[in-house]
Amino acid sequence: MNPKESSSAPEAQEEQGALGDRYERIKAAEQARKALLARRHYSLRLQIYLGFFLVLLFAAGIATALVLTMYQVEDKLRFLEIVNDFMIEIQQARRFEKNYFLYGTNLSDALENVYKAREISNRNAEELNAILGKRSMSPIFPNLEQYESLLEELVALKREDQPGPRHARRKKEIEVALRKHGQKLVSVAQDLIAREKAALSKTILRSRNVHIYALFFLLIFMAANAYLLGSRILGNINRFMKYASRIAAGDFSPITPARSFRDEFTDLALAINQMLLELERREAVLIQSHKMRAVGTLTAGVAHELNNPLNNITLTAHMLLEDYETLTDEERKEMVEDVVKEADRSRDIISNLLDFARESGAQVETLDLKELLEDTIALASNQIKLSGIKIEFKATDHLPRIHGDSQQLRQVFLNLILNAIDASEKGGKIQVLALPADEPNYVAVKVIDFGKGIPEYVLGSIFDPFFTTKAKGKGTGLGLSVSQGIIAKHGGKIRVHSREGMGATFTVTLPVTTLPAEMPGNERTA
């Protein structure tokens, strides 16, 4: 099977799966949009306006009731004022009437007071009828007319020159009639005053109750309206805070309806759903761009790295072919060795590339990290001696064992140590430390050099494939990329901390093993 075809099939399936997932998310977002818009509209603005309108309506009703009550109070006070004036005139007339029968004086004054009472009643007749009705005032006017006519008759009787028995008898009859009608007038007027005072007290009490109950119900209504409005706003804010937390955690599922009506927060939910789709689209574009950049870098690196050994092989092969007859055996052997050397170099490049690009078989076992590091340092001992660099290795006692492929991990640590050697000056120092990591159930290996350090603008690219700061021909730029992939497959991480001129520290964290070291058959293939 063509390896290219075998590797493209899973990628096509993965791409098809990604497109299918994106289609499902777009479909879910469209369904959420339709569900959000399908509900009846009850906006927050309408609730605010309705609340203020009801408060205004309630206040207007209370104000109307209070104004009507005030009018009633004014009418009753006006009635009491009129009846009181009427009573004063009648009572004054009755006092003059008594004076006349006792002392023979003030008869004209009594009649004058009656005229004034009649004038008061006539002047305010319409107003009194409007307040009390004609039936309430009907007992007053006949008695007043009788009382007035009797006084006028008494005045006429007084003017007669020769009083006789008929005169005395008539005077007595008039006196009895005057007392009867006068007493009735006073009694009716007092009764009206008493009734209106009671009605006035009742109206004032009702006005006071209206004030108290209106204030009470207004406070309750405003509190209920504030509670409902606040609950609606704060509830939605809390709901959208949860949506924001969910989105921040990477859950881009669309917002679905949570209530039976839609409002301004529905528009916000629609905007967020659209934003999620746009974010997802831009993320896909970004991932695709990054992938194309990686492919471009990979292609350029492969072409560059393979071009040199292939050129050398081609040139050497042509020279061997052209000058074969004139070359000595030693020169021909040397040229063939050059071809083999360049071919080995090409094979190493392709091997590293395969390690980076695809998973290879791994023999996983329980490992003593201290022994593994000692073996790795021994492998680099020749390079360390040639560089004139001193290496210090320290490991914590009773370091937990780890689980992994010894060859792959040795490759990682060897790569870090060789990089540290390259970064150090002759006579410098390298430290390799093995100790428990800050994270629980992890161990850490630190490879520390005291060289010139890594510039800050380079730190973000050192794990990119084919990225290298070494001189041409000294590195392929795949070492850290391959190392990162190996450590990731072991469930660990590689971190780097460096400041320019202060050296660099590469920290590898690996999970400690939880399998018994003596258990047979612990090996598995990743």
Short mmCIF file of C-alpha atoms in Angstrom, two decimals:
data_model
loop_
_atom_site.label_atom_id
_atom_site.label_comp_id
_atom_site.label_asym_id
_atom_site.label_seq_id
_atom_site.Cartn_x
_atom_site.Cartn_y
_atom_site.Cartn_z
CA MET A 1 0.00 0.00 0.00
CA ASN A 2 1.23 3.45 -0.81
CA PRO A 3 2.15 5.11 2.52
CA LYS A 4 0.89 8.46 1.25
CA GLU A 5 -2.50 6.95 0.48
CA SER A 6 -2.62 5.17 3.86
CA SER A 7 -1.91 8.41 5.73
CA SER A 8 -4.35 10.52 3.68
CA ALA A 9 -7.34 8.28 4.38
CA PRO A 10 -7.55 9.00 8.15
CA GLU A 11 -6.98 12.71 7.48
CA ALA A 12 -9.87 12.71 5.00
CA GLN A 13 -12.05 10.91 7.52
CA GLU A 14 -11.00 13.39 10.20
CA GLU A 15 -11.75 16.35 7.93
CA GLN A 16 -15.09 14.84 6.96
CA GLY A 17 -15.87 14.33 10.65
CA ALA A 18 -14.95 17.94 11.41
CA LEU A 19 -17.21 19.19 8.62
CA GLY A 20 -20.02 16.98 9.91
CA ASP A 21 -19.59 18.34 13.43
CA ARG A 22 -19.60 21.91 12.12
CA TYR A 23 -22.76 21.22 10.11
CA GLU A 24 -24.43 19.81 13.24
CA ARG A 25 -23.42 22.88 15.26
CA ILE A 26 -24.77 25.23 12.56
CA LYS A 27 -27.99 23.21 12.47
CA ALA A 28 -28.26 23.37 16.29
CA ALA A 29 -27.68 27.14 16.21
CA GLU A 30 -30.41 27.58 13.58
CA GLN A 31 -32.84 25.46 15.61
CA ALA A 32 -32.00 27.51 18.72
CA ARG A 33 -32.62 30.75 16.74
CA LYS A 34 -36.05 29.55 15.56
CA ALA A 35 -36.98 28.39 19.06
CA LEU A 36 -35.89 31.72 20.55
CA LEU A 37 -37.95 33.72 18.03
CA ALA A 38 -41.03 31.47 18.14
CA ARG A 39 -42.12 32.64 21.59
CA ARG A 40 -44.51 35.51 22.21
CA HIS A 41 -42.89 38.90 22.70
CA TYR A 42 -42.97 40.46 26.16
CA SER A 43 -40.16 42.97 26.29
CA LEU A 44 -38.48 44.37 29.35
CA ARG A 45 -39.32 47.87 28.09
CA LEU A 46 -43.04 46.95 27.95
CA GLN A 47 -42.90 45.67 31.55
CA ILE A 48 -41.26 48.91 32.71
CA TYR A 49 -43.78 51.07 30.84
CA LEU A 50 -46.69 48.93 32.09
CA GLY A 51 -45.47 49.18 35.67
CA PHE A 52 -45.18 52.96 35.50
CA PHE A 53 -48.57 53.21 33.75
CA LEU A 54 -50.28 51.16 36.46
CA VAL A 55 -48.64 53.27 39.17
CA LEU A 56 -49.78 56.41 37.35
CA LEU A 57 -53.30 55.00 36.92
CA PHE A 58 -53.49 54.04 40.57
CA ALA A 59 -52.23 57.48 41.66
CA ALA A 60 -54.73 59.18 39.32
CA GLY A 61 -57.59 57.11 40.81
CA ILE A 62 -56.51 58.00 44.32
CA ALA A 63 -56.19 61.68 43.40
CA THR A 64 -59.68 61.65 41.82
CA ALA A 65 -61.18 60.04 44.92
CA LEU A 66 -59.45 62.61 47.13
CA VAL A 67 -60.63 65.52 44.97
CA LEU A 68 -64.24 64.24 45.06
CA THR A 69 -63.99 63.86 48.81
CA MET A 70 -62.67 67.39 49.12
CA TYR A 71 -65.62 68.67 47.07
CA GLN A 72 -68.01 66.81 49.35
CA VAL A 73 -66.31 68.29 52.41
CA GLU A 74 -66.52 71.78 50.89
CA ASP A 75 -70.25 71.30 50.11
CA LYS A 76 -71.01 70.16 53.60
CA LEU A 77 -69.02 72.98 55.16
CA ARG A 78 -70.87 75.41 52.90
CA PHE A 79 -74.22 73.91 53.93
CA LEU A 80 -73.30 74.14 57.60
CA GLU A 81 -72.32 77.76 57.09
CA ILE A 82 -75.67 78.59 55.40
CA VAL A 83 -77.79 76.68 57.90
CA ASN A 84 -75.84 78.19 60.76
CA ASP A 85 -76.58 81.73 59.44
CA PHE A 86 -80.23 80.71 59.01
CA MET A 87 -80.32 79.36 62.55
CA ILE A 88 -78.80 82.53 63.96
CA GLU A 89 -81.50 84.65 62.35
CA ILE A 90 -84.30 82.32 63.48
CA GLN A 91 -82.97 82.09 67.01
CA GLN A 92 -82.62 85.89 67.12
CA ALA A 93 -86.18 86.27 65.84
CA ARG A 94 -87.40 83.92 68.55
CA ARG A 95 -85.62 85.91 71.24
CA PHE A 96 -87.27 89.12 69.96
CA GLU A 97 -90.56 87.24 69.79
CA LYS A 98 -90.26 86.31 73.45
CA ASN A 99 -89.30 89.89 74.32
CA TYR A 100 -92.43 91.12 72.62
CA PHE A 101 -94.71 88.78 74.51
CA LEU A 102 -92.95 89.50 77.79
CA TYR A 103 -92.17 93.21 77.44
CA GLY A 104 -94.03 94.33 74.31
CA THR A 105 -90.78 95.23 72.47
CA ASN A 106 -88.62 94.08 69.49
CA LEU A 107 -91.50 92.80 67.34
CA SER A 108 -90.18 94.65 64.30
CA ASP A 109 -86.71 93.27 65.01
CA ALA A 110 -88.09 89.75 65.07
CA LEU A 111 -89.79 90.28 61.73
CA GLU A 112 -86.57 91.76 60.32
CA ASN A 113 -84.64 88.65 61.39
CA VAL A 114 -87.23 86.46 59.74
CA TYR A 115 -86.84 88.44 56.53
CA LYS A 116 -83.09 87.93 56.73
CA ALA A 117 -83.59 84.20 57.26
CA ARG A 118 -85.89 84.07 54.25
CA GLU A 119 -83.33 86.00 52.19
CA ILE A 120 -80.64 83.50 53.22
CA SER A 121 -82.84 80.56 52.29
CA ASN A 122 -83.91 82.13 48.99
CA ARG A 123 -80.37 83.17 48.04
CA ASN A 124 -78.97 79.69 48.68
CA ALA A 125 -82.01 77.64 47.69
CA GLU A 126 -80.39 76.12 44.61
CA GLU A 127 -77.22 75.32 46.47
CA LEU A 128 -79.15 73.79 49.39
CA ASN A 129 -81.34 71.74 47.05
CA ALA A 130 -78.24 70.53 45.25
CA ILE A 131 -76.64 69.44 48.53
CA LEU A 132 -79.63 68.02 50.36
CA GLY A 133 -82.36 67.72 47.75
CA LYS A 134 -85.73 69.43 47.77
CA ARG A 135 -87.27 66.90 50.12
CA SER A 136 -84.77 67.62 52.88
CA MET A 137 -85.49 71.37 52.77
CA SER A 138 -89.25 71.02 52.34
CA PRO A 139 -90.08 71.05 56.12
CA ILE A 140 -88.31 74.42 56.56
CA PHE A 141 -90.00 76.66 54.03
CA PRO A 142 -93.69 76.08 55.05
CA ASN A 143 -92.87 76.70 58.70
CA LEU A 144 -90.85 79.77 57.79
CA GLU A 145 -93.74 81.16 55.76
CA GLN A 146 -96.17 80.47 58.58
CA TYR A 147 -93.84 82.01 61.13
CA GLU A 148 -93.37 85.07 58.95
CA SER A 149 -97.07 85.53 58.25
CA LEU A 150 -97.90 85.17 61.94
CA LEU A 151 -95.39 87.87 62.85
CA GLU A 152 -96.78 90.16 60.14
CA GLU A 153 -100.29 89.52 61.47
CA LEU A 154 -99.04 90.27 64.97
CA VAL A 155 -97.53 93.55 63.71
CA ALA A 156 -100.84 94.46 62.09
CA LEU A 157 -102.72 93.51 65.25
CA LYS A 158 -100.40 95.73 67.26
CA ARG A 159 -101.23 98.69 65.05
CA GLU A 160 -104.93 98.52 65.83
CA ASP A 161 -106.01 101.52 67.96
CA GLN A 162 -108.64 99.83 70.08
CA PRO A 163 -107.69 96.41 71.37
CA GLY A 164 -110.54 94.31 72.59
CA PRO A 165 -111.22 90.77 73.71
CA ARG A 166 -111.03 89.56 70.11
CA HIS A 167 -107.65 91.25 69.86
CA ALA A 168 -106.36 89.58 73.01
CA ARG A 169 -107.71 86.19 71.95
CA ARG A 170 -106.17 86.48 68.49
CA LYS A 171 -102.85 87.57 69.99
CA LYS A 172 -102.90 84.51 72.19
CA GLU A 173 -103.62 82.25 69.23
CA ILE A 174 -100.79 83.86 67.28
CA GLU A 175 -98.42 83.42 70.24
CA VAL A 176 -99.19 79.70 70.40
CA ALA A 177 -98.79 79.31 66.65
CA LEU A 178 -95.54 81.29 66.65
CA ARG A 179 -94.04 79.10 69.34
CA LYS A 180 -95.13 75.99 67.46
CA HIS A 181 -93.70 77.01 64.07
CA GLY A 182 -90.61 78.67 65.57
CA GLN A 183 -89.78 75.61 67.59
CA LYS A 184 -90.30 73.45 64.55
CA LEU A 185 -88.03 75.68 62.47
CA VAL A 186 -85.24 75.42 65.03
CA SER A 187 -85.76 71.72 65.45
CA VAL A 188 -85.60 71.03 61.70
CA ALA A 189 -82.54 73.25 61.28
CA GLN A 190 -80.76 71.62 64.23
CA ASP A 191 -81.57 68.20 62.86
CA LEU A 192 -80.12 69.15 59.47
CA ILE A 193 -76.99 70.50 61.12
CA ALA A 194 -76.56 67.35 63.19
CA ARG A 195 -77.02 65.14 60.12
CA GLU A 196 -74.57 67.14 58.05
CA LYS A 197 -72.01 67.22 60.84
CA ALA A 198 -72.21 63.44 61.07
CA ALA A 199 -71.91 63.20 57.26
CA LEU A 200 -68.96 65.60 57.34
CA SER A 201 -67.19 63.51 59.99
CA LYS A 202 -67.84 60.40 57.92
CA THR A 203 -66.46 62.08 54.78
CA ILE A 204 -63.34 63.28 56.60
CA LEU A 205 -62.84 59.77 58.02
CA ARG A 206 -63.23 58.29 54.54
CA SER A 207 -60.71 60.81 53.17
CA ARG A 208 -58.23 59.83 55.85
CA ASN A 209 -58.77 56.13 55.15
CA VAL A 210 -58.29 56.76 51.45
CA HIS A 211 -54.95 58.42 52.20
CA ILE A 212 -53.78 55.58 54.44
CA TYR A 213 -54.96 52.69 52.23
CA ALA A 214 -53.75 54.40 49.06
CA LEU A 215 -50.28 54.85 50.54
CA PHE A 216 -50.28 51.24 51.78
CA PHE A 217 -51.40 49.73 48.47
CA LEU A 218 -49.10 52.04 46.49
CA LEU A 219 -46.09 50.89 48.52
CA ILE A 220 -47.08 47.23 48.09
CA PHE A 221 -47.60 47.67 44.36
CA MET A 222 -44.29 49.49 43.87
CA ALA A 223 -42.44 46.88 45.96
CA ALA A 224 -44.02 44.04 43.96
CA ASN A 225 -43.24 45.78 40.67
CA ALA A 226 -39.62 46.42 41.75
CA TYR A 227 -39.28 42.78 42.89
CA LEU A 228 -40.65 41.35 39.63
CA LEU A 229 -38.59 43.73 37.49
CA GLY A 230 -35.42 43.17 39.53
CA SER A 231 -35.87 39.39 39.55
CA ARG A 232 -36.30 39.36 35.81
CA ILE A 233 -33.20 41.50 35.16
CA LEU A 234 -30.93 39.91 37.78
CA GLY A 235 -32.09 36.40 36.86
CA ASN A 236 -31.17 36.98 33.24
CA ILE A 237 -27.83 38.54 34.19
CA ASN A 238 -26.98 35.50 36.31
CA ARG A 239 -28.08 33.22 33.48
CA PHE A 240 -25.83 34.99 30.98
CA MET A 241 -22.92 34.95 33.45
CA LYS A 242 -23.24 31.15 33.45
CA TYR A 243 -23.32 31.19 29.63
CA ALA A 244 -20.13 33.32 29.63
CA SER A 245 -18.42 30.87 32.00
CA ARG A 246 -19.51 27.96 29.83
CA ILE A 247 -18.20 29.64 26.68
CA ALA A 248 -14.93 30.52 28.45
CA ALA A 249 -14.58 26.83 29.33
CA GLY A 250 -14.80 25.97 25.62
CA ASP A 251 -18.45 24.88 25.41
CA PHE A 252 -19.74 26.63 22.26
CA SER A 253 -23.19 25.01 22.24
CA PRO A 254 -25.87 27.61 21.36
CA ILE A 255 -28.12 29.25 23.93
CA THR A 256 -31.61 27.73 23.93
CA PRO A 257 -34.91 29.20 25.26
CA ALA A 258 -35.16 29.20 29.05
CA ARG A 259 -38.51 31.01 29.41
CA SER A 260 -41.90 31.11 27.70
CA PHE A 261 -41.50 34.60 26.20
CA ARG A 262 -38.85 36.60 24.40
CA ASP A 263 -37.45 40.00 25.25
CA GLU A 264 -34.29 42.08 24.95
CA PHE A 265 -32.25 39.24 26.47
CA THR A 266 -33.46 37.06 23.59
CA ASP A 267 -31.76 39.50 21.21
CA LEU A 268 -28.62 39.18 23.34
CA ALA A 269 -28.84 35.38 23.17
CA LEU A 270 -29.22 35.54 19.37
CA ALA A 271 -26.18 37.84 19.16
CA ILE A 272 -24.14 35.47 21.35
CA ASN A 273 -25.19 32.46 19.26
CA GLN A 274 -24.11 34.32 16.12
CA MET A 275 -20.86 35.28 17.85
CA LEU A 276 -20.25 31.60 18.73
CA LEU A 277 -20.71 30.59 15.11
CA GLU A 278 -18.37 33.36 14.00
CA LEU A 279 -15.81 32.38 16.66
CA GLU A 280 -16.02 28.77 15.54
CA ARG A 281 -15.61 29.79 11.92
CA ARG A 282 -12.60 31.98 12.72
CA GLU A 283 -11.14 29.23 14.91
CA ALA A 284 -11.45 26.78 12.02
CA VAL A 285 -9.78 29.31 9.71
CA LEU A 286 -7.03 29.85 12.28
CA ILE A 287 -6.46 26.12 12.73
CA GLN A 288 -6.38 25.64 8.97
CA SER A 289 -3.92 28.54 8.59
CA HIS A 290 -1.71 27.13 11.34
CA LYS A 291 -1.86 23.71 9.70
CA MET A 292 -0.90 25.16 6.32
CA ARG A 293 1.94 27.10 7.97
CA ALA A 294 3.19 23.91 9.65
CA VAL A 295 2.95 22.02 6.37
CA GLY A 296 4.85 24.81 4.61
CA THR A 297 7.54 24.85 7.29
CA LEU A 298 7.72 21.07 7.24
CA THR A 299 8.02 20.96 3.46
CA ALA A 300 10.64 23.69 3.37
CA GLY A 301 12.64 22.00 6.12
CA VAL A 302 12.49 18.59 4.48
CA ALA A 303 13.48 20.05 1.13
CA HIS A 304 16.33 22.04 2.64
CA GLU A 305 17.66 19.26 4.83
CA LEU A 306 17.43 16.59 2.15
CA ASN A 307 18.74 18.83 -0.60
CA ASN A 308 22.25 19.08 0.83
CA PRO A 309 22.99 15.34 1.29
CA LEU A 310 21.31 14.55 -2.05
CA ASN A 311 23.47 17.15 -3.79
CA ASN A 312 26.55 15.74 -2.13
CA ILE A 313 25.57 12.19 -3.14
CA THR A 314 24.88 13.31 -6.72
CA LEU A 315 28.14 15.25 -7.07
CA THR A 316 30.20 12.49 -5.48
CA ALA A 317 28.52 9.85 -7.65
CA HIS A 318 29.16 11.89 -10.83
CA MET A 319 32.80 12.50 -9.88
CA LEU A 320 33.23 8.79 -9.14
CA LEU A 321 31.65 7.90 -12.48
CA GLU A 322 33.69 10.38 -14.51
CA ASP A 323 37.05 9.92 -12.75
CA TYR A 324 36.71 6.26 -11.81
CA GLU A 325 39.54 5.15 -14.06
CA THR A 326 41.96 7.82 -12.80
CA LEU A 327 41.18 7.54 -9.11
CA THR A 328 43.09 5.36 -6.77
CA ASP A 329 41.32 2.66 -4.75
CA GLU A 330 41.74 4.74 -1.62
CA GLU A 331 40.11 7.77 -3.27
CA ARG A 332 37.26 5.66 -4.66
CA LYS A 333 36.71 4.16 -1.19
CA GLU A 334 36.69 7.58 0.36
CA MET A 335 34.10 8.84 -2.16
CA VAL A 336 31.89 5.77 -1.59
CA GLU A 337 32.12 6.39 2.17
CA ASP A 338 31.01 9.98 1.53
CA VAL A 339 27.99 8.70 -0.38
CA VAL A 340 27.15 6.27 2.44
CA LYS A 341 27.60 9.03 5.04
CA GLU A 342 25.27 11.42 3.20
CA ALA A 343 22.74 8.62 2.71
CA ASP A 344 22.85 7.91 6.48
CA ARG A 345 22.30 11.61 7.08
CA SER A 346 19.25 11.55 4.81
CA ARG A 347 17.95 8.46 6.60
CA ASP A 348 18.38 10.16 10.00
CA ILE A 349 16.43 13.19 8.75
CA ILE A 350 13.62 11.00 7.46
CA SER A 351 13.65 8.95 10.69
CA ASN A 352 13.32 12.08 12.82
CA LEU A 353 10.60 13.34 10.51
CA LEU A 354 8.68 10.09 10.88
CA ASP A 355 9.07 10.25 14.66
CA PHE A 356 7.52 13.70 14.56
CA ALA A 357 4.84 13.03 11.97
CA ARG A 358 3.48 9.70 13.05
CA GLU A 359 3.31 7.46 16.04
CA SER A 360 5.83 4.64 16.20
CA GLY A 361 5.78 1.57 18.31
CA ALA A 362 6.80 1.98 21.93
CA GLN A 363 7.82 -0.49 24.62
CA VAL A 364 6.30 0.78 27.82
CA GLU A 365 7.69 -0.42 31.13
CA THR A 366 8.27 0.70 34.68
CA LEU A 367 11.44 2.77 34.85
CA ASP A 368 13.83 4.04 37.48
CA LEU A 369 14.24 7.66 36.44
CA LYS A 370 17.60 8.03 38.22
CA GLU A 371 19.11 5.07 36.37
CA LEU A 372 17.68 6.29 33.09
CA LEU A 373 19.28 9.72 33.53
CA GLU A 374 22.62 8.21 34.56
CA ASP A 375 22.62 6.06 31.41
CA THR A 376 21.74 9.08 29.28
CA ILE A 377 24.53 11.19 30.79
CA ALA A 378 26.93 8.31 30.11
CA LEU A 379 25.89 8.34 26.44
CA ALA A 380 26.77 12.04 26.23
CA SER A 381 30.00 11.69 28.22
CA ASN A 382 32.24 11.88 25.14
CA GLN A 383 30.53 15.05 23.90
CA ILE A 384 30.78 16.53 27.42
CA LYS A 385 34.52 15.78 27.59
CA LEU A 386 35.18 17.25 24.15
CA SER A 387 33.28 20.44 25.08
CA GLY A 388 35.20 20.84 28.35
CA ILE A 389 31.92 21.18 30.24
CA LYS A 390 31.24 19.96 33.75
CA ILE A 391 27.91 18.23 34.38
CA GLU A 392 26.27 17.87 37.78
CA PHE A 393 23.56 15.30 38.37
CA LYS A 394 21.40 15.26 41.51
CA ALA A 395 18.39 13.05 42.20
CA THR A 396 16.11 13.00 45.22
CA ASP A 397 16.27 9.83 47.28
CA HIS A 398 13.43 7.35 46.84
CA LEU A 399 12.21 9.05 43.69
CA PRO A 400 8.93 7.46 42.48
CA ARG A 401 9.22 5.21 39.46
CA ILE A 402 7.69 6.23 36.16
CA HIS A 403 6.01 4.33 33.34
CA GLY A 404 7.28 4.77 29.77
CA ASP A 405 9.49 3.77 26.86
CA SER A 406 13.14 3.90 27.96
CA GLN A 407 14.50 4.48 24.45
CA GLN A 408 12.16 7.38 23.71
CA LEU A 409 12.72 9.04 27.09
CA ARG A 410 16.47 8.57 26.76
CA GLN A 411 16.20 10.27 23.35
CA VAL A 412 14.40 13.22 24.96
CA PHE A 413 16.88 13.70 27.80
CA LEU A 414 19.88 13.18 25.48
CA ASN A 415 18.49 15.82 23.16
CA LEU A 416 18.08 18.30 26.04
CA ILE A 417 21.58 17.59 27.36
CA LEU A 418 23.16 17.99 23.90
CA ASN A 419 21.28 21.25 23.42
CA ALA A 420 22.57 22.43 26.81
CA ILE A 421 26.12 21.52 25.75
CA ASP A 422 25.72 23.47 22.51
CA ALA A 423 24.38 26.48 24.46
CA SER A 424 27.21 26.43 27.02
CA GLU A 425 30.63 27.93 26.62
CA LYS A 426 33.76 25.83 27.03
CA GLY A 427 34.47 25.29 30.72
CA GLY A 428 30.85 25.92 31.61
CA LYS A 429 28.51 23.86 33.72
CA ILE A 430 25.30 21.90 33.21
CA GLN A 431 22.97 20.70 35.96
CA VAL A 432 20.56 17.77 35.66
CA LEU A 433 18.11 17.51 38.57
CA ALA A 434 15.50 14.81 39.23
CA LEU A 435 12.95 15.61 41.93
CA PRO A 436 9.22 15.48 42.73
CA ALA A 437 7.27 18.02 40.66
CA ASP A 438 5.10 20.76 42.09
CA GLU A 439 2.05 18.93 40.72
CA PRO A 440 1.03 15.93 42.83
CA ASN A 441 1.85 12.46 41.39
CA TYR A 442 4.40 13.89 38.97
CA VAL A 443 8.21 13.90 38.88
CA ALA A 444 10.33 16.56 37.23
CA VAL A 445 13.65 16.50 35.41
CA LYS A 446 15.38 19.86 35.03
CA VAL A 447 18.23 20.35 32.53
CA ILE A 448 19.88 23.66 33.35
CA ASP A 449 22.57 25.44 31.37
CA PHE A 450 24.26 28.75 32.13
CA GLY A 451 24.80 29.85 28.55
CA LYS A 452 23.61 32.92 26.71
CA GLY A 453 19.96 32.03 27.12
CA ILE A 454 17.11 32.13 24.62
CA PRO A 455 15.74 35.49 23.39
CA GLU A 456 12.15 36.08 24.41
CA TYR A 457 10.94 36.44 20.82
CA VAL A 458 12.31 32.95 20.05
CA LEU A 459 10.77 31.15 23.03
CA GLY A 460 7.38 30.79 21.36
CA SER A 461 8.87 28.98 18.33
CA ILE A 462 11.48 26.62 19.76
CA PHE A 463 9.06 23.66 19.73
CA ASP A 464 8.03 24.28 16.11
CA PRO A 465 9.33 21.67 13.67
CA PHE A 466 12.55 22.60 11.78
CA PHE A 467 13.00 25.71 13.90
CA THR A 468 16.62 26.01 15.04
CA THR A 469 19.04 28.69 16.18
CA LYS A 470 22.06 26.50 15.56
CA ALA A 471 24.48 27.02 12.74
CA LYS A 472 23.72 25.47 9.36
CA GLY A 473 24.42 21.73 9.36
CA LYS A 474 24.42 21.42 13.19
CA GLY A 475 20.78 20.65 13.67
CA THR A 476 17.58 19.76 11.86
CA GLY A 477 15.23 21.71 14.13
CA LEU A 478 13.22 18.57 14.90
CA GLY A 479 14.75 17.59 18.24
CA LEU A 480 12.53 19.64 20.55
CA SER A 481 9.44 19.00 18.39
CA VAL A 482 9.99 15.23 18.56
CA SER A 483 10.79 15.44 22.29
CA GLN A 484 7.60 17.35 22.96
CA GLY A 485 5.58 14.72 21.11
CA ILE A 486 7.23 11.88 23.06
CA ILE A 487 6.65 13.51 26.45
CA ALA A 488 3.03 14.33 25.52
CA LYS A 489 2.45 10.66 24.68
CA HIS A 490 3.78 9.79 28.14
CA GLY A 491 1.25 12.15 29.74
CA GLY A 492 3.84 14.79 30.61
CA LYS A 493 4.91 18.27 29.57
CA ILE A 494 8.06 20.16 28.60
CA ARG A 495 8.42 23.72 29.81
CA VAL A 496 11.24 26.17 29.25
CA HIS A 497 12.28 29.16 31.29
CA SER A 498 15.03 31.40 30.01
CA ARG A 499 16.28 34.95 30.12
CA GLU A 500 18.77 36.27 27.65
CA GLY A 501 22.29 36.08 29.15
CA MET A 502 21.05 34.03 32.14
CA GLY A 503 20.96 30.52 30.64
CA ALA A 504 17.93 28.26 30.18
CA THR A 505 16.06 25.64 32.19
CA PHE A 506 14.10 22.88 30.44
CA THR A 507 11.71 21.08 32.81
CA VAL A 508 10.20 17.71 31.90
CA THR A 509 7.32 16.52 34.10
CA LEU A 510 6.16 12.90 33.94
CA PRO A 511 3.43 11.06 35.85
CA VAL A 512 4.58 8.53 38.41
CA THR A 513 3.61 4.92 37.76
CA THR A 514 0.69 3.40 39.59
CA LEU A 515 1.35 -0.17 38.35
CA PRO A 516 3.29 -2.70 40.42
CA ALA A 517 6.91 -2.82 39.22
CA GLU A 518 7.07 -6.59 39.52
CA MET A 519 3.91 -7.29 37.54
CA PRO A 520 4.82 -9.35 34.48
CA GLY A 521 3.53 -8.35 31.12
CA ASN A 522 3.37 -4.67 31.93
CA GLU A 523 4.63 -3.90 28.49
CA ARG A 524 2.15 -2.50 25.96
CA THR A 525 2.35 -1.02 22.55
CA ALA A 526 1.17 2.59 22.12
#
